[in-house]
Coordinates of C-alpha atoms in Angstrom, one line a residue:
X5 CA -60.7 -16.7 -101.9
X6 CA -58.3 -18.9 -100.3
X7 CA -57.6 -22.2 -101.7
X8 CA -58.3 -23.6 -98.3
X9 CA -61.9 -22.5 -98.5
X10 CA -62.3 -19.3 -96.6
X11 CA -65.6 -17.8 -97.5
X12 CA -65.6 -14.4 -99.4
X13 CA -66.1 -11.4 -97.0
X14 CA -65.3 -13.5 -93.9
X15 CA -62.0 -11.9 -93.0
X16 CA -62.3 -9.0 -90.5
X17 CA -60.5 -5.7 -91.1
X18 CA -57.4 -5.3 -89.0
X19 CA -58.4 -1.7 -87.8
X20 CA -57.9 -2.0 -84.0
X21 CA -54.7 -0.4 -82.6
X22 CA -52.0 -2.7 -81.1
X23 CA -49.2 -5.0 -82.2
X24 CA -49.9 -6.4 -85.5
X25 CA -49.3 -9.9 -84.4
X26 CA -52.1 -9.5 -81.8
X27 CA -54.5 -8.1 -84.4
X28 CA -53.6 -11.1 -86.8
X29 CA -54.2 -13.5 -83.8
X30 CA -57.7 -12.0 -82.9
X31 CA -58.7 -12.1 -86.8
X32 CA -57.7 -15.7 -87.1
X33 CA -59.4 -16.7 -83.8
X34 CA -62.5 -15.1 -84.9
X35 CA -62.4 -17.0 -88.1
X36 CA -61.8 -20.2 -86.2
X37 CA -64.6 -19.5 -83.6
X38 CA -67.2 -18.7 -86.2
X39 CA -66.2 -21.8 -88.3
X40 CA -65.3 -19.6 -91.4
X41 CA -62.1 -21.7 -91.0
X42 CA -63.4 -25.2 -90.3
X43 CA -62.1 -27.8 -88.0
X44 CA -59.4 -29.9 -89.9
X45 CA -58.9 -27.1 -92.4
X46 CA -55.3 -26.7 -93.7
X47 CA -54.1 -23.1 -93.0
X48 CA -51.4 -21.7 -95.6
X49 CA -49.3 -19.0 -94.1
X50 CA -48.8 -17.1 -97.5
X51 CA -52.5 -17.2 -98.4
X52 CA -53.6 -16.0 -94.9
X53 CA -51.1 -13.3 -95.0
X54 CA -52.3 -12.2 -98.5
X55 CA -56.0 -12.2 -97.5
X56 CA -55.2 -10.2 -94.3
X57 CA -52.9 -7.9 -96.1
X58 CA -49.9 -8.5 -93.9
X59 CA -46.6 -10.2 -94.1
X60 CA -46.1 -13.9 -93.2
X61 CA -44.2 -13.1 -90.0
X62 CA -47.2 -11.9 -87.9
X63 CA -49.3 -14.8 -89.3
X64 CA -46.5 -17.3 -88.3
X65 CA -46.4 -15.8 -84.8
X66 CA -50.3 -15.9 -84.5
X67 CA -50.4 -19.5 -85.6
X68 CA -47.8 -20.4 -83.0
X69 CA -49.9 -18.8 -80.4
X70 CA -53.0 -20.4 -81.5
X71 CA -51.3 -23.7 -81.4
X72 CA -50.1 -23.2 -77.8
X73 CA -53.7 -22.5 -76.9
X74 CA -55.0 -25.6 -78.7
X75 CA -56.8 -23.9 -81.6
X76 CA -54.7 -25.2 -84.3
X77 CA -52.4 -28.3 -84.7
X78 CA -48.9 -27.9 -86.2
X79 CA -47.9 -31.0 -87.9
X80 CA -44.4 -31.7 -88.9
X81 CA -43.8 -31.5 -92.7
X82 CA -47.6 -30.8 -93.1
X83 CA -48.4 -27.3 -91.7
X84 CA -51.0 -25.9 -89.6
X85 CA -54.5 -27.3 -89.4
X86 CA -57.6 -26.0 -87.4
X87 CA -57.9 -28.3 -84.4
X88 CA -60.8 -30.9 -84.5
X89 CA -62.1 -31.0 -81.1
X90 CA -62.9 -34.4 -79.5
X91 CA -66.2 -35.4 -78.0
X92 CA -64.4 -35.6 -74.7
X93 CA -62.9 -32.2 -74.9
X94 CA -66.3 -30.6 -75.9
X95 CA -68.0 -32.5 -73.1
X96 CA -65.6 -31.3 -70.5
X97 CA -65.8 -27.7 -71.5
X98 CA -69.5 -27.6 -71.7
X99 CA -69.8 -29.3 -68.4
X100 CA -67.7 -26.6 -66.9
X101 CA -69.7 -24.1 -68.7
X102 CA -72.8 -25.5 -67.0
X103 CA -71.5 -25.0 -63.6
X104 CA -70.4 -21.4 -64.2
X105 CA -73.6 -20.4 -65.9
X106 CA -75.9 -22.0 -63.2
X107 CA -74.2 -20.0 -60.5
X108 CA -74.3 -16.8 -62.7
X109 CA -78.2 -17.3 -63.1
X110 CA -78.6 -17.7 -59.3
X111 CA -76.6 -14.5 -58.6
X112 CA -78.4 -12.6 -61.3
X113 CA -81.8 -13.6 -59.8
X114 CA -80.6 -12.4 -56.4
X115 CA -79.3 -9.0 -57.5
X116 CA -80.5 -8.0 -61.0
X117 CA -82.2 -4.7 -61.3
X118 CA -85.0 -3.6 -63.8
X119 CA -82.5 -2.2 -66.2
X120 CA -80.6 -5.4 -66.4
X121 CA -83.7 -7.4 -66.9
X122 CA -84.8 -5.1 -69.6
X123 CA -81.4 -5.6 -71.2
X124 CA -81.9 -9.3 -71.1
X125 CA -85.4 -8.9 -72.8
X126 CA -84.0 -6.7 -75.5
X127 CA -81.3 -9.3 -76.4
X128 CA -83.8 -12.1 -76.3
X129 CA -86.0 -10.3 -78.9
X130 CA -83.0 -9.6 -81.2
X131 CA -82.2 -13.3 -80.9
X132 CA -85.8 -14.4 -81.8
X133 CA -85.7 -12.1 -84.8
X134 CA -82.3 -13.6 -86.0
X135 CA -83.8 -17.2 -85.7
X136 CA -86.9 -16.1 -87.6
X137 CA -84.7 -14.6 -90.3
X138 CA -82.6 -17.9 -90.3
X139 CA -79.5 -15.6 -89.4
X140 CA -77.3 -18.2 -87.8
X141 CA -74.2 -16.1 -87.3
X142 CA -76.5 -13.4 -85.8
X143 CA -78.1 -15.9 -83.4
X144 CA -74.7 -17.3 -82.2
X145 CA -73.5 -13.8 -81.6
X146 CA -76.6 -12.8 -79.7
X147 CA -76.6 -16.0 -77.7
X148 CA -73.1 -15.2 -76.6
X149 CA -74.2 -11.7 -75.6
X150 CA -77.3 -13.0 -73.7
X151 CA -75.1 -15.3 -71.6
X152 CA -72.6 -12.6 -71.1
X153 CA -75.2 -10.3 -69.8
X154 CA -76.5 -12.8 -67.3
X155 CA -72.8 -13.1 -66.1
X156 CA -72.6 -9.4 -66.0
X157 CA -75.8 -9.2 -63.8
X158 CA -74.3 -11.9 -61.5
X159 CA -71.9 -9.2 -60.3
X160 CA -69.0 -11.6 -59.5
X161 CA -65.7 -10.6 -61.2
X162 CA -63.9 -13.9 -60.6
X163 CA -66.9 -15.9 -62.1
X164 CA -66.9 -13.5 -65.0
X165 CA -63.3 -14.1 -65.8
X166 CA -63.6 -17.8 -65.6
X167 CA -66.6 -17.5 -68.0
X168 CA -64.5 -15.3 -70.4
X169 CA -61.8 -18.0 -70.6
X170 CA -64.3 -20.5 -71.9
X171 CA -66.5 -18.2 -73.8
X172 CA -64.7 -18.5 -77.3
X173 CA -64.7 -22.3 -77.2
X174 CA -68.4 -22.3 -76.2
X175 CA -69.2 -20.2 -79.4
X176 CA -67.1 -22.6 -81.4
X177 CA -69.1 -25.6 -80.2
X178 CA -72.4 -23.8 -80.4
X179 CA -72.2 -22.7 -84.1
X180 CA -72.8 -26.1 -85.7
X181 CA -75.9 -26.7 -83.6
X182 CA -77.3 -23.3 -83.6
X183 CA -79.9 -24.0 -86.3
X184 CA -80.9 -27.1 -84.6
X185 CA -81.4 -25.5 -81.2
X186 CA -83.1 -22.6 -83.0
X187 CA -86.2 -21.1 -81.4
X188 CA -86.3 -23.5 -78.6
X189 CA -83.0 -22.0 -77.1
X190 CA -84.8 -18.6 -77.0
X191 CA -87.9 -20.0 -75.4
X192 CA -85.6 -21.2 -72.6
X193 CA -84.0 -17.7 -72.4
X194 CA -87.4 -16.3 -72.0
X195 CA -88.2 -18.7 -69.1
X196 CA -84.7 -17.8 -67.5
X197 CA -85.5 -14.0 -67.6
X198 CA -88.9 -14.7 -66.0
X199 CA -87.1 -16.5 -63.1
X200 CA -84.6 -13.9 -62.8
X201 CA -87.3 -11.1 -62.7
X202 CA -89.2 -13.0 -60.0
X203 CA -86.0 -13.2 -58.0
X204 CA -86.5 -16.9 -57.8
X205 CA -82.7 -18.0 -57.4
X206 CA -83.6 -21.8 -57.3
X207 CA -85.7 -21.8 -60.5
X208 CA -83.1 -19.6 -62.3
X209 CA -80.3 -22.1 -61.3
X210 CA -82.5 -25.0 -62.5
X211 CA -83.4 -23.4 -65.8
X212 CA -79.9 -22.3 -66.7
X213 CA -78.6 -25.9 -65.8
X214 CA -81.2 -27.4 -68.1
X215 CA -80.5 -24.8 -70.8
X216 CA -76.7 -25.6 -70.9
X217 CA -77.3 -29.3 -70.6
X218 CA -79.6 -29.1 -73.6
X219 CA -76.9 -27.4 -75.5
X220 CA -74.3 -30.1 -74.4
X221 CA -76.5 -32.9 -75.5
X222 CA -77.4 -31.3 -78.8
X223 CA -73.7 -31.0 -79.6
X224 CA -73.0 -34.7 -79.0
X225 CA -76.2 -35.6 -81.0
X226 CA -75.5 -33.4 -83.9
X227 CA -73.9 -36.0 -86.1
X228 CA -76.5 -38.7 -85.5
X229 CA -79.2 -39.6 -88.1

């Protein structure tokens, strides 16, 4: 257990091929995205290296990269800390997400085939089971997979690439409100699937815009009594 409070069993194994610094980067980014490493948490190179089973050098390189990308803050004479997103940062990103996802829903309604719709229904059923089991991590992962599937069905490579650029941060913002959104989020997913299956582009666009707006508002309301 890290003195910085990393949960037991949270660190992924570094099994994928590729440069060690890249694997360490991916492992740390996953821990930040899932909030196993919490916003504001102090990151100690030696402890992270020991937990990941690597030397300090690839950890240092990964932290530099994460700092460049805005995931962590490097403070002189203090060290590395997980970035604490401002309300404005979250609002800007979630607003962009609404634009991308609404267009993806429209395109999916225009072109999704029966197999694609069945894939959405399967992911939705898995998400509903995760919520029923109070499996927050599972629900967050399945929510990301559901939205990625809609993006896939949209069939627009440029749109998909833009969505990938914001996907990790969307998961980061969604995790603390996943339980709050709970079953309602998957009810909205069901409604969206129905609109896509009906080839109703206008309704699919409207439902996705409402759905992502609900998430944005829930994020801003999370700390209110």
